[in-house]
Tab-separated table of C-alpha atoms in Angstrom:
chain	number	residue	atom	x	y	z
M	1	UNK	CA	-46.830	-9.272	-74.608
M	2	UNK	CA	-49.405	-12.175	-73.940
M	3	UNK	CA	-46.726	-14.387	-71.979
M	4	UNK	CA	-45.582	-11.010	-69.959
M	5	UNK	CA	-49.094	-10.492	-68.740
M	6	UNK	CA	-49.797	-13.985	-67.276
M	7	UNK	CA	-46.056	-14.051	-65.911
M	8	UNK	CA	-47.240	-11.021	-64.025
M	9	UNK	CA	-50.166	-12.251	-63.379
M	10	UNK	CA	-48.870	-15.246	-61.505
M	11	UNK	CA	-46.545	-13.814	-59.999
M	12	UNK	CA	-49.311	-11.019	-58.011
M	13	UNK	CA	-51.299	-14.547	-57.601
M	14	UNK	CA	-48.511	-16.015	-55.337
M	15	UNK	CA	-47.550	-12.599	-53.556
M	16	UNK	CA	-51.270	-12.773	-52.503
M	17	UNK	CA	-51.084	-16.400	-51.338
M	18	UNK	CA	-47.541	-16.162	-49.690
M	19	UNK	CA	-47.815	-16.177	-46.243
M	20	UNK	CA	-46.466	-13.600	-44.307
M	21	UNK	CA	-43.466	-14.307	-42.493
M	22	UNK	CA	-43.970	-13.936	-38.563
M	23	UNK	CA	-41.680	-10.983	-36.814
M	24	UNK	CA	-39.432	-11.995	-33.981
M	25	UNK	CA	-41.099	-10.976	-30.974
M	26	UNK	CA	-39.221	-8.424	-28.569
M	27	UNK	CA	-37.418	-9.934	-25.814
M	28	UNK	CA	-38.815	-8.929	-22.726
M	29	UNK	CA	-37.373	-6.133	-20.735
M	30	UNK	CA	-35.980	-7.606	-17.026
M	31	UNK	CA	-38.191	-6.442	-14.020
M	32	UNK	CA	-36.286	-3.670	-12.188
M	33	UNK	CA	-33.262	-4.451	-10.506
M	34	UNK	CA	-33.688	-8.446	-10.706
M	35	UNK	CA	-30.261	-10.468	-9.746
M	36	UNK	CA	-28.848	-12.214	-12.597
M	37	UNK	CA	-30.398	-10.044	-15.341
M	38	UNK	CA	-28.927	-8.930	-18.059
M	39	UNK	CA	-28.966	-5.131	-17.004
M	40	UNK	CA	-29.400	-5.161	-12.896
M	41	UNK	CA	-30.145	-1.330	-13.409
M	42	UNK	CA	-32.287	-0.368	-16.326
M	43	UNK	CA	-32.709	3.313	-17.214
M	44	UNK	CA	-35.338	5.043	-15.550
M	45	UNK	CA	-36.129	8.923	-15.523
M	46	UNK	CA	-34.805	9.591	-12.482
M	47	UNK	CA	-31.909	8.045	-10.841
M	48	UNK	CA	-30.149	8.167	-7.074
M	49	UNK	CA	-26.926	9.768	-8.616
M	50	UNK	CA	-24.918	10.866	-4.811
M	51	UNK	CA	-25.157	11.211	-1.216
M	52	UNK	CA	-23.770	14.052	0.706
M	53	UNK	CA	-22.946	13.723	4.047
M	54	UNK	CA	-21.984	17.036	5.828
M	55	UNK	CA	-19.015	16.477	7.858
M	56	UNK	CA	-16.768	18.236	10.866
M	57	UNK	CA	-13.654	16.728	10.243
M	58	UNK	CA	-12.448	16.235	5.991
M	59	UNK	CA	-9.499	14.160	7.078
M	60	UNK	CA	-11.122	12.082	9.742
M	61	UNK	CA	-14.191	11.102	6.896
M	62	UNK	CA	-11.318	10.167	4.557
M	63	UNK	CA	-9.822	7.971	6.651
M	64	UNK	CA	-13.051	6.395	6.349
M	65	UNK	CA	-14.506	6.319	3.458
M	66	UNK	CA	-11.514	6.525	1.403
M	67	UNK	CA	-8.883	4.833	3.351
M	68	UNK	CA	-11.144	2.077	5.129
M	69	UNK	CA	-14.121	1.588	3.211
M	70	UNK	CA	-11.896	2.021	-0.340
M	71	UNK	CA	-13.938	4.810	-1.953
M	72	UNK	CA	-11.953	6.795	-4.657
M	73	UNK	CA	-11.637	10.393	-4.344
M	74	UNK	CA	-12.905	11.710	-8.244
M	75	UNK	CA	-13.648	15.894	-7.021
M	76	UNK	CA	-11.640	17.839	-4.462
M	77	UNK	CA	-12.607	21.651	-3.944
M	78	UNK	CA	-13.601	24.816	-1.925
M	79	UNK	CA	-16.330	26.565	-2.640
M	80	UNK	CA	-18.607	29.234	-1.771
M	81	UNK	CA	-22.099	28.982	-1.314
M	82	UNK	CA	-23.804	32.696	0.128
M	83	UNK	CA	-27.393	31.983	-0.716
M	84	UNK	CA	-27.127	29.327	2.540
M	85	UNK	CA	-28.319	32.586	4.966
M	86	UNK	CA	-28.692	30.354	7.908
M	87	UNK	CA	-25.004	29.370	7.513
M	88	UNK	CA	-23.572	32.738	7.159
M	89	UNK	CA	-20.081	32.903	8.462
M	90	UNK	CA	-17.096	35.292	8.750
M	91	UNK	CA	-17.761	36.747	5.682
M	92	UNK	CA	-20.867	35.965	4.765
M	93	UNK	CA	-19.450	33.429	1.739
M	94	UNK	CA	-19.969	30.408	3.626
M	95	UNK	CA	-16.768	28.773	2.471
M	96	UNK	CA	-16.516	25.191	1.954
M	97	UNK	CA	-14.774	22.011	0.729
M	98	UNK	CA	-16.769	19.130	-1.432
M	99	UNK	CA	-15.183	16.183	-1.854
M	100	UNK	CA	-17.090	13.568	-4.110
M	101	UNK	CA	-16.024	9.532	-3.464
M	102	UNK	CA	-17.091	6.867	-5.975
M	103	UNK	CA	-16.667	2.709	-6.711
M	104	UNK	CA	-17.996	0.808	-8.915
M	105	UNK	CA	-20.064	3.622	-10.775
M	106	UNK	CA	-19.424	7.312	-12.056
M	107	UNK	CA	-23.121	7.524	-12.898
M	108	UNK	CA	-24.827	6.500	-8.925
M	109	UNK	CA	-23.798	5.428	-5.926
M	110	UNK	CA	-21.459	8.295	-4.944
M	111	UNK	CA	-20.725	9.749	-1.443
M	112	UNK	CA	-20.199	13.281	-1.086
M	113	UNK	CA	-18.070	14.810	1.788
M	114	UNK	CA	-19.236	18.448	2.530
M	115	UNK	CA	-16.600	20.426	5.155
M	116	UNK	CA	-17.832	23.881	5.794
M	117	UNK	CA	-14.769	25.849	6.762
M	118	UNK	CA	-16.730	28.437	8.709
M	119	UNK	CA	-17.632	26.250	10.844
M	120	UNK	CA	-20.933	27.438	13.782
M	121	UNK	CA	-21.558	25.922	17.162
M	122	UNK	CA	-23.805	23.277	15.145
M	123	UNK	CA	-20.995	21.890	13.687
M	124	UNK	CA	-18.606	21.658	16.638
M	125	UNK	CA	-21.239	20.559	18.949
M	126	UNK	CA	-20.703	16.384	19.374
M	127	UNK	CA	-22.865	13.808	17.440
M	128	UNK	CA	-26.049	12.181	18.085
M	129	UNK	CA	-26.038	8.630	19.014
M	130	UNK	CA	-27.513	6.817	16.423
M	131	UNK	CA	-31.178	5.770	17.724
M	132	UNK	CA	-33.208	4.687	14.673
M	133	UNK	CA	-35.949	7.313	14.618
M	134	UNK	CA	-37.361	9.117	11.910
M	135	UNK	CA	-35.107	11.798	10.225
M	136	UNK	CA	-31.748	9.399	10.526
M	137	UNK	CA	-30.113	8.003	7.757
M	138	UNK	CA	-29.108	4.594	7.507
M	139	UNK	CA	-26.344	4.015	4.672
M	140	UNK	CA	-26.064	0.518	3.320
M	141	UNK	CA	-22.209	-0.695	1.617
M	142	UNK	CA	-22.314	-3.749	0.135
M	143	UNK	CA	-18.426	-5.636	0.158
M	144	UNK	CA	-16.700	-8.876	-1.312
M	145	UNK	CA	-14.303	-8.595	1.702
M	146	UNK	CA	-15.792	-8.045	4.844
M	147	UNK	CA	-13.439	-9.026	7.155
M	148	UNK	CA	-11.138	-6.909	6.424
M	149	UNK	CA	-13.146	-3.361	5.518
M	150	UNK	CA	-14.651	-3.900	8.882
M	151	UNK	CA	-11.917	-3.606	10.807
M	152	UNK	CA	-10.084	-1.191	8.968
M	153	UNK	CA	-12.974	0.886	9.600
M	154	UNK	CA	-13.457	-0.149	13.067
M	155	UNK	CA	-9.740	1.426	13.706
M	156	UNK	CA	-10.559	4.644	12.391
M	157	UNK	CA	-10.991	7.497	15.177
M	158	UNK	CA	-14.160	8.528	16.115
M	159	UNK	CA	-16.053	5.275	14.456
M	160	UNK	CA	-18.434	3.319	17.274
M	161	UNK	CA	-19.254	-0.242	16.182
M	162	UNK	CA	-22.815	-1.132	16.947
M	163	UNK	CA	-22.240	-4.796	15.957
M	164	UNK	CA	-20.289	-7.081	14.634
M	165	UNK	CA	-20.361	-8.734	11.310
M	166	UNK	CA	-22.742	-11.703	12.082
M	167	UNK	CA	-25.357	-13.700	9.637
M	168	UNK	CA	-28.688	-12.795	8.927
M	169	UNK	CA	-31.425	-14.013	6.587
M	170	UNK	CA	-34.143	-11.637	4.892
M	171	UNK	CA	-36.687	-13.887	3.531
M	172	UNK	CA	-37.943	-14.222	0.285
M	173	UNK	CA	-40.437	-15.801	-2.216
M	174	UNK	CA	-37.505	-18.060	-3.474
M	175	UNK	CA	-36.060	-18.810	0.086
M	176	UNK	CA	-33.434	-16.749	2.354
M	177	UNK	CA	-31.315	-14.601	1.534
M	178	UNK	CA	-28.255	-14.697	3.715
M	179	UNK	CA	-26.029	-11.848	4.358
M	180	UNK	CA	-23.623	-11.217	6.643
M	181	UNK	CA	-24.730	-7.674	8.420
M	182	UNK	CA	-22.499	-5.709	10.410
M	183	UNK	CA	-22.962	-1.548	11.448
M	184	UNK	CA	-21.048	1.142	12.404
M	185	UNK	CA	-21.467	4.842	12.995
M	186	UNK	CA	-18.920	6.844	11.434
M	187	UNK	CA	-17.132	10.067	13.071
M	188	UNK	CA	-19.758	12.558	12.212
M	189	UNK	CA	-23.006	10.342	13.412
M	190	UNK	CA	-23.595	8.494	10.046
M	191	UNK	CA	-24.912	4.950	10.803
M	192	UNK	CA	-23.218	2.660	8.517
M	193	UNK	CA	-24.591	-1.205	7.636
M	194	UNK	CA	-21.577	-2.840	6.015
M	195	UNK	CA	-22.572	-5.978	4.649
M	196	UNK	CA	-21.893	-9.094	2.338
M	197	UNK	CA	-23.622	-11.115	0.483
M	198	UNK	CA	-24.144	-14.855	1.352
M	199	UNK	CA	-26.503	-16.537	-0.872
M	200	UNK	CA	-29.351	-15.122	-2.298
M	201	UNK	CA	-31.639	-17.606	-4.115
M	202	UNK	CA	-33.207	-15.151	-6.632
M	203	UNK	CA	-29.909	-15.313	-8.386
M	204	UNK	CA	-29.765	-19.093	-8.537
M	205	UNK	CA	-33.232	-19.243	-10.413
């Protein structure tokens, strides 16, 4: 009983002196959106999920988005919506098509295409040139092949090309970031900036 006692003993003794070994430390979470990271988009309680674009013409915004630009169609339906009073209609149900486009991501970064089939004198009425003031919308596509998506979506009817893809450099703490920029306005008014991506020297860091 003796020897059990001091083998207990000693061994409380070293458990006191043992030093404790030192946790791992957490690897630091990216900053938001940084190039090159592990995870470009961290979670965040609220996210841009879609953008819907009200449109005259369903076919003609097909042809560009999904037939120029490449966009897959994922939803394709009519609906009603009656508690839009200043749309009211024919019959009051305000009847309309939503068609939802997507790329790289189910989760963000989706186009919506929003026909009313009722349509008022609002809707037929032409488009507004695109001026750059405040209430405009300027949508930004980012492509591996410019070349080509901007002249397929040059061709479509109703598109106006405001320029031409040509470079331009944003700068940055870590140099220039070189892009090649070009816009367009698509058939309902919607000024598009279809772009590629040069160099950016955030990534190479």
């Amino acid at each position: 009983m003796k020897r059990f006692a001091l083998t207990v003993a000693a061994a409380l003794m070293l458990s006191a002196c043992a030093t404790p070994v030192a946790e791992a430390p957490a690897p630091a979470a990216p900053p938001a959106g940084l190039l090159g990271a592990d995870n470009p988009y961290p979670l965040h309680p609220i996210n841009l999920r879609r953008t819907t674009l009200v449109v005259r013409d369903m076919a003609a915004s097909l042809a560009f988005y999904r037939d120029a630009l490449g966009f897959d169609v994922v939803y394709d339906q009519e609906l009603t919506s009656p508690g839009l009073t200043s749309r009211h209609g024919a019959d009051g149900q305000n009847r309309s098509r939503l068609v939802l486009t997507q790329t790289n991501s189910g989760e963000m970064g989706m186009i919506g295409l929003w026909q009313f089939l009722d349509p008022t004198e609002k809707d037929t009425a032409p488009a507004g040139p695109a001026d750059f003031t405040p209430g405009k919308v300027v949508l930004l596509f980012n492509t591996t092949d410019l070349d080509a998506r901007f002249n397929a979506a040059a061709a479509v009817p109703g598109v106006t090309v405001i320029s031409e893809p040509r470079e331009r450099r944003y700068p940055s703490p870590a140099g220039d970031i070189i892009v090649m920029v070009s816009m367009l306005v698509d058939p309902d008014g919607h000024t598009i900036e279809l772009n590629q991506l040069i160099f950016d020297p955030r990534a190479a860091n």
